[in-house]
Amino acid sequence: GGGEGYEVFAVYKEVATSATADREGLQQMLADLDQFHAVFVTKLDRLSRSMRDWCAINELMDRHGVALVCTTQKIDTSTPMGRFFRDLLMLFAQFEREMIAERTYEKMAEQARRGRWGGGHQVLGYDVVVRRLVVNAAEAAQVRALFAAYLELGSVARTARWANLQGYRTKRLKYASGRAIAPRNYTRADVYRLLTNALYAGKIRFDDVEYPGEHAGVVDEKTFTEVQQLLADRKSVV
């Protein structure tokens, strides 16, 4: 429909995010440029979200003499005016995305400065109550046991084996979608992540800066610091 006298050659569907140009439908369409005269898109940002990618795609299409027709935004790049509006719209779209990203970053930084947990992965040792971290006593005891075991054993791998022998398991994760991840045995990576998590010392880490958190720590600061020191000393033999 609305083909302005063109005959349909192929329909390319995109299901991946359009934040990057590395997408199968788009790559296939670009590989087929010699086969047709125009590309129809519903919205310009279905094609690309980045001005650099956008310019590269358009140069390629211009070189092959392929016009871009945007059905909802009334742009047809077979005309000079259409090309001008296309570039103008893409500039505005990129500017808007950068402003949104900047505002999101500022908001997260401000939350961290106030000591607020910014969300993300649920953490062993805490329950999330109205977006705040509340200590879960049974899990916190397990966290402290892992810290103590590492200081005694001096090895992340041995601590993981020890934890599994004790019957310790990772936290059950529940997501808003209803999906759940069952507890499982500890891997070295799990133990390393746990031992380096500043939340346990009552801190919020954001962009490599630590702020006092509004939540309670579950490991005393001396123990936490000793563990970081030992991890740093043993980095070559972890």
PDB file of C-alpha atoms in Angstrom:
ATOM      1  CA  GLY A   1       0.000   0.000   0.000  1.00  0.00           C
ATOM      2  CA  GLY A   2       1.080   3.604  -0.575  1.00  0.00           C
ATOM      3  CA  GLY A   3       3.843   2.351  -2.890  1.00  0.00           C
ATOM      4  CA  GLU A   4       3.664   5.327  -5.259  1.00  0.00           C
ATOM      5  CA  GLY A   5       3.976   3.071  -8.299  1.00  0.00           C
ATOM      6  CA  TYR A   6       6.800   0.959  -6.844  1.00  0.00           C
ATOM      7  CA  GLU A   7       6.663  -2.819  -6.893  1.00  0.00           C
ATOM      8  CA  VAL A   8       7.449  -4.590  -3.587  1.00  0.00           C
ATOM      9  CA  PHE A   9      10.787  -6.434  -3.743  1.00  0.00           C
ATOM     10  CA  ALA A  10      11.084  -7.620  -0.125  1.00  0.00           C
ATOM     11  CA  VAL A  11       9.898  -6.868   3.420  1.00  0.00           C
ATOM     12  CA  TYR A  12      12.619  -6.625   6.082  1.00  0.00           C
ATOM     13  CA  LYS A  13      11.533  -7.037   9.667  1.00  0.00           C
ATOM     14  CA  GLU A  14      13.469  -5.699  12.632  1.00  0.00           C
ATOM     15  CA  VAL A  15      12.881  -7.111  16.097  1.00  0.00           C
ATOM     16  CA  ALA A  16      16.139  -6.075  17.763  1.00  0.00           C
ATOM     17  CA  THR A  17      16.661  -2.666  19.321  1.00  0.00           C
ATOM     18  CA  SER A  18      17.571  -0.034  16.772  1.00  0.00           C
ATOM     19  CA  ALA A  19      20.192   1.557  19.061  1.00  0.00           C
ATOM     20  CA  THR A  20      22.937  -0.161  17.040  1.00  0.00           C
ATOM     21  CA  ALA A  21      23.362  -0.729  13.336  1.00  0.00           C
ATOM     22  CA  ASP A  22      24.402  -4.359  13.850  1.00  0.00           C
ATOM     23  CA  ARG A  23      20.973  -5.842  13.073  1.00  0.00           C
ATOM     24  CA  GLU A  24      20.199  -8.678  10.703  1.00  0.00           C
ATOM     25  CA  GLY A  25      17.186  -7.232   8.853  1.00  0.00           C
ATOM     26  CA  LEU A  26      18.992  -3.941   8.258  1.00  0.00           C
ATOM     27  CA  GLN A  27      22.215  -5.660   7.146  1.00  0.00           C
ATOM     28  CA  GLN A  28      20.275  -7.839   4.687  1.00  0.00           C
ATOM     29  CA  MET A  29      18.459  -4.787   3.296  1.00  0.00           C
ATOM     30  CA  LEU A  30      21.784  -2.926   2.832  1.00  0.00           C
ATOM     31  CA  ALA A  31      23.272  -5.967   1.102  1.00  0.00           C
ATOM     32  CA  ASP A  32      20.317  -5.951  -1.346  1.00  0.00           C
ATOM     33  CA  LEU A  33      20.538  -2.230  -2.291  1.00  0.00           C
ATOM     34  CA  ASP A  34      21.337  -3.031  -5.935  1.00  0.00           C
ATOM     35  CA  GLN A  35      18.027  -4.854  -6.265  1.00  0.00           C
ATOM     36  CA  PHE A  36      15.615  -1.944  -5.762  1.00  0.00           C
ATOM     37  CA  HIS A  37      14.993   1.806  -6.175  1.00  0.00           C
ATOM     38  CA  ALA A  38      13.494   2.858  -2.851  1.00  0.00           C
ATOM     39  CA  VAL A  39      13.254   1.817   0.795  1.00  0.00           C
ATOM     40  CA  PHE A  40      10.037   2.447   2.711  1.00  0.00           C
ATOM     41  CA  VAL A  41      10.158   2.808   6.497  1.00  0.00           C
ATOM     42  CA  THR A  42       7.344   3.562   8.928  1.00  0.00           C
ATOM     43  CA  LYS A  43       9.510   5.820  11.100  1.00  0.00           C
ATOM     44  CA  LEU A  44      13.025   7.125  10.551  1.00  0.00           C
ATOM     45  CA  ASP A  45      14.331   5.870  13.879  1.00  0.00           C
ATOM     46  CA  ARG A  46      13.405   2.310  12.872  1.00  0.00           C
ATOM     47  CA  LEU A  47      16.368   2.587  10.516  1.00  0.00           C
ATOM     48  CA  SER A  48      18.954   4.003  12.899  1.00  0.00           C
ATOM     49  CA  ARG A  49      19.182   5.717  16.277  1.00  0.00           C
ATOM     50  CA  SER A  50      22.672   7.110  15.830  1.00  0.00           C
ATOM     51  CA  MET A  51      23.586  10.036  13.612  1.00  0.00           C
ATOM     52  CA  ARG A  52      26.882   8.386  12.595  1.00  0.00           C
ATOM     53  CA  ASP A  53      25.175   5.147  11.528  1.00  0.00           C
ATOM     54  CA  TRP A  54      22.458   7.202   9.883  1.00  0.00           C
ATOM     55  CA  CYS A  55      24.964   9.140   7.754  1.00  0.00           C
ATOM     56  CA  ALA A  56      26.758   5.935   6.731  1.00  0.00           C
ATOM     57  CA  ILE A  57      23.478   4.217   5.753  1.00  0.00           C
ATOM     58  CA  ASN A  58      22.331   7.254   3.777  1.00  0.00           C
ATOM     59  CA  GLU A  59      25.638   7.650   1.945  1.00  0.00           C
ATOM     60  CA  LEU A  60      25.391   3.991   0.962  1.00  0.00           C
ATOM     61  CA  MET A  61      21.812   4.424  -0.254  1.00  0.00           C
ATOM     62  CA  ASP A  62      22.697   7.615  -2.151  1.00  0.00           C
ATOM     63  CA  ARG A  63      25.632   5.816  -3.822  1.00  0.00           C
ATOM     64  CA  HIS A  64      23.278   3.072  -5.016  1.00  0.00           C
ATOM     65  CA  GLY A  65      20.714   5.651  -6.127  1.00  0.00           C
ATOM     66  CA  VAL A  66      18.135   4.275  -3.670  1.00  0.00           C
ATOM     67  CA  ALA A  67      15.568   6.716  -2.289  1.00  0.00           C
ATOM     68  CA  LEU A  68      14.250   6.597   1.286  1.00  0.00           C
ATOM     69  CA  VAL A  69      10.528   7.115   1.752  1.00  0.00           C
ATOM     70  CA  CYS A  70       9.169   7.527   5.252  1.00  0.00           C
ATOM     71  CA  THR A  71       5.455   6.737   5.273  1.00  0.00           C
ATOM     72  CA  THR A  72       4.470   8.481   8.523  1.00  0.00           C
ATOM     73  CA  GLN A  73       6.844  11.449   8.392  1.00  0.00           C
ATOM     74  CA  LYS A  74       6.168  12.408   4.760  1.00  0.00           C
ATOM     75  CA  ILE A  75       9.781  12.319   3.642  1.00  0.00           C
ATOM     76  CA  ASP A  76      10.955  11.253   0.215  1.00  0.00           C
ATOM     77  CA  THR A  77      14.725  11.526  -0.313  1.00  0.00           C
ATOM     78  CA  SER A  78      14.421  11.375  -4.058  1.00  0.00           C
ATOM     79  CA  THR A  79      13.895  15.166  -3.683  1.00  0.00           C
ATOM     80  CA  PRO A  80      16.441  17.708  -2.290  1.00  0.00           C
ATOM     81  CA  MET A  81      13.825  19.018   0.190  1.00  0.00           C
ATOM     82  CA  GLY A  82      13.156  15.453   1.373  1.00  0.00           C
ATOM     83  CA  ARG A  83      16.882  14.896   1.984  1.00  0.00           C
ATOM     84  CA  PHE A  84      17.112  18.147   3.946  1.00  0.00           C
ATOM     85  CA  PHE A  85      14.167  17.261   6.221  1.00  0.00           C
ATOM     86  CA  ARG A  86      15.506  13.732   6.695  1.00  0.00           C
ATOM     87  CA  ASP A  87      18.841  15.024   8.062  1.00  0.00           C
ATOM     88  CA  LEU A  88      17.168  17.687  10.177  1.00  0.00           C
ATOM     89  CA  LEU A  89      14.821  15.178  11.793  1.00  0.00           C
ATOM     90  CA  MET A  90      17.648  12.776  12.567  1.00  0.00           C
ATOM     91  CA  LEU A  91      19.672  15.545  14.216  1.00  0.00           C
ATOM     92  CA  PHE A  92      16.736  16.418  16.454  1.00  0.00           C
ATOM     93  CA  ALA A  93      16.136  12.746  17.288  1.00  0.00           C
ATOM     94  CA  GLN A  94      19.760  12.235  18.342  1.00  0.00           C
ATOM     95  CA  PHE A  95      19.767  15.449  20.394  1.00  0.00           C
ATOM     96  CA  GLU A  96      16.621  14.309  22.212  1.00  0.00           C
ATOM     97  CA  ARG A  97      18.130  10.883  23.006  1.00  0.00           C
ATOM     98  CA  GLU A  98      21.337  12.451  24.340  1.00  0.00           C
ATOM     99  CA  MET A  99      19.315  14.806  26.573  1.00  0.00           C
ATOM    100  CA  ILE A 100      17.305  11.861  27.946  1.00  0.00           C
ATOM    101  CA  ALA A 101      20.518   9.876  28.625  1.00  0.00           C
ATOM    102  CA  GLU A 102      22.047  12.878  30.402  1.00  0.00           C
ATOM    103  CA  ARG A 103      18.952  13.398  32.574  1.00  0.00           C
ATOM    104  CA  THR A 104      18.876   9.685  33.475  1.00  0.00           C
ATOM    105  CA  TYR A 105      22.562   9.772  34.473  1.00  0.00           C
ATOM    106  CA  GLU A 106      22.044  12.932  36.570  1.00  0.00           C
ATOM    107  CA  LYS A 107      19.068  11.372  38.319  1.00  0.00           C
ATOM    108  CA  MET A 108      21.020   8.216  39.167  1.00  0.00           C
ATOM    109  CA  ALA A 109      24.024  10.248  40.368  1.00  0.00           C
ATOM    110  CA  GLU A 110      21.763  12.348  42.610  1.00  0.00           C
ATOM    111  CA  GLN A 111      20.180   9.199  44.081  1.00  0.00           C
ATOM    112  CA  ALA A 112      23.627   7.808  44.854  1.00  0.00           C
ATOM    113  CA  ARG A 113      24.725  11.070  46.525  1.00  0.00           C
ATOM    114  CA  ARG A 114      21.683  10.762  48.789  1.00  0.00           C
ATOM    115  CA  GLY A 115      22.692   7.206  49.619  1.00  0.00           C
ATOM    116  CA  ARG A 116      19.729   5.668  47.839  1.00  0.00           C
ATOM    117  CA  TRP A 117      19.951   2.275  46.183  1.00  0.00           C
ATOM    118  CA  GLY A 118      19.383   2.763  42.451  1.00  0.00           C
ATOM    119  CA  GLY A 119      17.675  -0.576  41.866  1.00  0.00           C
ATOM    120  CA  GLY A 120      19.059  -3.327  39.694  1.00  0.00           C
ATOM    121  CA  HIS A 121      19.905  -6.872  40.747  1.00  0.00           C
ATOM    122  CA  GLN A 122      18.377  -8.153  43.975  1.00  0.00           C
ATOM    123  CA  VAL A 123      21.164  -8.738  46.461  1.00  0.00           C
ATOM    124  CA  LEU A 124      21.723 -11.592  48.910  1.00  0.00           C
ATOM    125  CA  GLY A 125      21.400 -10.160  52.440  1.00  0.00           C
ATOM    126  CA  TYR A 126      18.647  -7.690  51.603  1.00  0.00           C
ATOM    127  CA  ASP A 127      14.979  -7.615  50.754  1.00  0.00           C
ATOM    128  CA  VAL A 128      13.620  -4.762  48.666  1.00  0.00           C
ATOM    129  CA  VAL A 129      10.734  -2.966  50.368  1.00  0.00           C
ATOM    130  CA  VAL A 130       9.289   0.016  48.481  1.00  0.00           C
ATOM    131  CA  ARG A 131      12.562   0.397  46.525  1.00  0.00           C
ATOM    132  CA  ARG A 132      14.617   0.463  49.743  1.00  0.00           C
ATOM    133  CA  LEU A 133      17.068  -2.171  50.962  1.00  0.00           C
ATOM    134  CA  VAL A 134      16.065  -3.865  54.217  1.00  0.00           C
ATOM    135  CA  VAL A 135      18.399  -6.381  55.888  1.00  0.00           C
ATOM    136  CA  ASN A 136      17.290 -10.013  55.628  1.00  0.00           C
ATOM    137  CA  ALA A 137      18.791 -11.510  58.823  1.00  0.00           C
ATOM    138  CA  ALA A 138      19.204 -15.106  57.583  1.00  0.00           C
ATOM    139  CA  GLU A 139      20.802 -14.046  54.295  1.00  0.00           C
ATOM    140  CA  ALA A 140      22.998 -11.452  56.039  1.00  0.00           C
ATOM    141  CA  ALA A 141      24.409 -14.210  58.272  1.00  0.00           C
ATOM    142  CA  GLN A 142      25.359 -16.155  55.106  1.00  0.00           C
ATOM    143  CA  VAL A 143      27.072 -13.058  53.648  1.00  0.00           C
ATOM    144  CA  ARG A 144      29.101 -12.563  56.851  1.00  0.00           C
ATOM    145  CA  ALA A 145      30.073 -16.261  56.838  1.00  0.00           C
ATOM    146  CA  LEU A 146      31.382 -15.927  53.267  1.00  0.00           C
ATOM    147  CA  PHE A 147      33.459 -12.844  54.162  1.00  0.00           C
ATOM    148  CA  ALA A 148      34.933 -14.646  57.190  1.00  0.00           C
ATOM    149  CA  ALA A 149      35.637 -17.796  55.157  1.00  0.00           C
ATOM    150  CA  TYR A 150      37.503 -15.827  52.494  1.00  0.00           C
ATOM    151  CA  LEU A 151      39.704 -14.123  55.100  1.00  0.00           C
ATOM    152  CA  GLU A 152      40.523 -17.571  56.505  1.00  0.00           C
ATOM    153  CA  LEU A 153      40.991 -19.440  53.202  1.00  0.00           C
ATOM    154  CA  GLY A 154      42.510 -16.611  51.148  1.00  0.00           C
ATOM    155  CA  SER A 155      41.098 -17.981  47.896  1.00  0.00           C
ATOM    156  CA  VAL A 156      37.904 -17.165  45.995  1.00  0.00           C
ATOM    157  CA  ALA A 157      37.741 -20.660  44.479  1.00  0.00           C
ATOM    158  CA  ARG A 158      38.180 -22.381  47.884  1.00  0.00           C
ATOM    159  CA  THR A 159      35.567 -20.072  49.417  1.00  0.00           C
ATOM    160  CA  ALA A 160      33.084 -21.029  46.671  1.00  0.00           C
ATOM    161  CA  ARG A 161      33.736 -24.753  47.317  1.00  0.00           C
ATOM    162  CA  TRP A 162      33.397 -24.229  51.083  1.00  0.00           C
ATOM    163  CA  ALA A 163      30.102 -22.327  50.665  1.00  0.00           C
ATOM    164  CA  ASN A 164      28.626 -25.102  48.505  1.00  0.00           C
ATOM    165  CA  LEU A 165      29.683 -27.758  51.054  1.00  0.00           C
ATOM    166  CA  GLN A 166      27.884 -25.763  53.766  1.00  0.00           C
ATOM    167  CA  GLY A 167      24.739 -25.954  51.630  1.00  0.00           C
ATOM    168  CA  TYR A 168      24.791 -22.205  50.931  1.00  0.00           C
ATOM    169  CA  ARG A 169      23.100 -21.161  47.689  1.00  0.00           C
ATOM    170  CA  THR A 170      22.740 -17.933  45.706  1.00  0.00           C
ATOM    171  CA  LYS A 171      19.670 -15.742  46.237  1.00  0.00           C
ATOM    172  CA  ARG A 172      16.374 -16.669  44.611  1.00  0.00           C
ATOM    173  CA  LEU A 173      15.670 -13.859  42.132  1.00  0.00           C
ATOM    174  CA  LYS A 174      12.122 -12.791  41.385  1.00  0.00           C
ATOM    175  CA  TYR A 175      11.285 -10.369  38.597  1.00  0.00           C
ATOM    176  CA  ALA A 176       8.231  -8.160  38.087  1.00  0.00           C
ATOM    177  CA  SER A 177       7.417 -10.198  34.972  1.00  0.00           C
ATOM    178  CA  GLY A 178       6.861 -13.218  37.227  1.00  0.00           C
ATOM    179  CA  ARG A 179      10.077 -14.918  36.059  1.00  0.00           C
ATOM    180  CA  ALA A 180      12.132 -16.440  38.877  1.00  0.00           C
ATOM    181  CA  ILE A 181      15.699 -17.761  39.017  1.00  0.00           C
ATOM    182  CA  ALA A 182      16.172 -20.599  41.493  1.00  0.00           C
ATOM    183  CA  PRO A 183      19.051 -20.622  44.006  1.00  0.00           C
ATOM    184  CA  ARG A 184      22.134 -22.500  42.757  1.00  0.00           C
ATOM    185  CA  ASN A 185      25.665 -23.442  43.782  1.00  0.00           C
ATOM    186  CA  TYR A 186      28.223 -20.651  44.067  1.00  0.00           C
ATOM    187  CA  THR A 187      30.742 -20.102  41.291  1.00  0.00           C
ATOM    188  CA  ARG A 188      34.005 -18.193  41.774  1.00  0.00           C
ATOM    189  CA  ALA A 189      32.436 -15.239  39.937  1.00  0.00           C
ATOM    190  CA  ASP A 190      29.462 -15.217  42.350  1.00  0.00           C
ATOM    191  CA  VAL A 191      31.782 -15.155  45.369  1.00  0.00           C
ATOM    192  CA  TYR A 192      34.006 -12.441  43.876  1.00  0.00           C
ATOM    193  CA  ARG A 193      30.952 -10.281  43.089  1.00  0.00           C
ATOM    194  CA  LEU A 194      29.641 -10.752  46.626  1.00  0.00           C
ATOM    195  CA  LEU A 195      32.987  -9.935  48.296  1.00  0.00           C
ATOM    196  CA  THR A 196      33.432  -6.709  46.302  1.00  0.00           C
ATOM    197  CA  ASN A 197      29.871  -5.392  46.714  1.00  0.00           C
ATOM    198  CA  ALA A 198      30.114  -2.074  48.613  1.00  0.00           C
ATOM    199  CA  LEU A 199      26.434  -2.353  49.609  1.00  0.00           C
ATOM    200  CA  TYR A 200      27.519  -4.808  52.313  1.00  0.00           C
ATOM    201  CA  ALA A 201      29.604  -2.086  53.961  1.00  0.00           C
ATOM    202  CA  GLY A 202      26.578   0.249  53.937  1.00  0.00           C
ATOM    203  CA  LYS A 203      27.828   2.183  50.888  1.00  0.00           C
ATOM    204  CA  ILE A 204      26.361   3.084  47.509  1.00  0.00           C
ATOM    205  CA  ARG A 205      28.902   2.938  44.678  1.00  0.00           C
ATOM    206  CA  PHE A 206      28.248   4.993  41.557  1.00  0.00           C
ATOM    207  CA  ASP A 207      30.793   5.764  38.846  1.00  0.00           C
ATOM    208  CA  ASP A 208      33.658   4.535  41.060  1.00  0.00           C
ATOM    209  CA  VAL A 209      32.685   6.896  43.893  1.00  0.00           C
ATOM    210  CA  GLU A 210      31.271   5.601  47.181  1.00  0.00           C
ATOM    211  CA  TYR A 211      28.606   7.409  49.202  1.00  0.00           C
ATOM    212  CA  PRO A 212      27.218   6.508  52.650  1.00  0.00           C
ATOM    213  CA  GLY A 213      24.040   4.523  51.997  1.00  0.00           C
ATOM    214  CA  GLU A 214      20.721   5.046  53.729  1.00  0.00           C
ATOM    215  CA  HIS A 215      20.576   1.236  54.176  1.00  0.00           C
ATOM    216  CA  ALA A 216      22.315  -0.672  56.984  1.00  0.00           C
ATOM    217  CA  GLY A 217      25.526  -2.540  56.179  1.00  0.00           C
ATOM    218  CA  VAL A 218      25.752  -6.249  57.005  1.00  0.00           C
ATOM    219  CA  VAL A 219      29.565  -6.490  57.219  1.00  0.00           C
ATOM    220  CA  ASP A 220      31.621  -4.184  59.462  1.00  0.00           C
ATOM    221  CA  GLU A 221      33.889  -1.759  57.667  1.00  0.00           C
ATOM    222  CA  LYS A 222      37.116  -3.284  59.035  1.00  0.00           C
ATOM    223  CA  THR A 223      36.224  -6.749  57.649  1.00  0.00           C
ATOM    224  CA  PHE A 224      35.133  -5.299  54.313  1.00  0.00           C
ATOM    225  CA  THR A 225      38.390  -3.319  53.947  1.00  0.00           C
ATOM    226  CA  GLU A 226      40.515  -6.352  54.900  1.00  0.00           C
ATOM    227  CA  VAL A 227      38.755  -8.456  52.255  1.00  0.00           C
ATOM    228  CA  GLN A 228      39.327  -5.796  49.550  1.00  0.00           C
ATOM    229  CA  GLN A 229      42.998  -5.628  50.528  1.00  0.00           C
ATOM    230  CA  LEU A 230      43.432  -9.399  50.373  1.00  0.00           C
ATOM    231  CA  LEU A 231      41.617  -9.566  47.008  1.00  0.00           C
ATOM    232  CA  ALA A 232      43.916  -6.852  45.625  1.00  0.00           C
ATOM    233  CA  ASP A 233      47.053  -8.612  47.005  1.00  0.00           C
ATOM    234  CA  ARG A 234      46.024 -11.951  45.546  1.00  0.00           C
ATOM    235  CA  LYS A 235      44.707 -10.693  42.196  1.00  0.00           C
ATOM    236  CA  SER A 236      47.399 -12.560  40.310  1.00  0.00           C
ATOM    237  CA  VAL A 237      46.530 -15.856  42.011  1.00  0.00           C
ATOM    238  CA  VAL A 238      42.730 -15.612  42.275  1.00  0.00           C
TER     239      VAL A 238
END
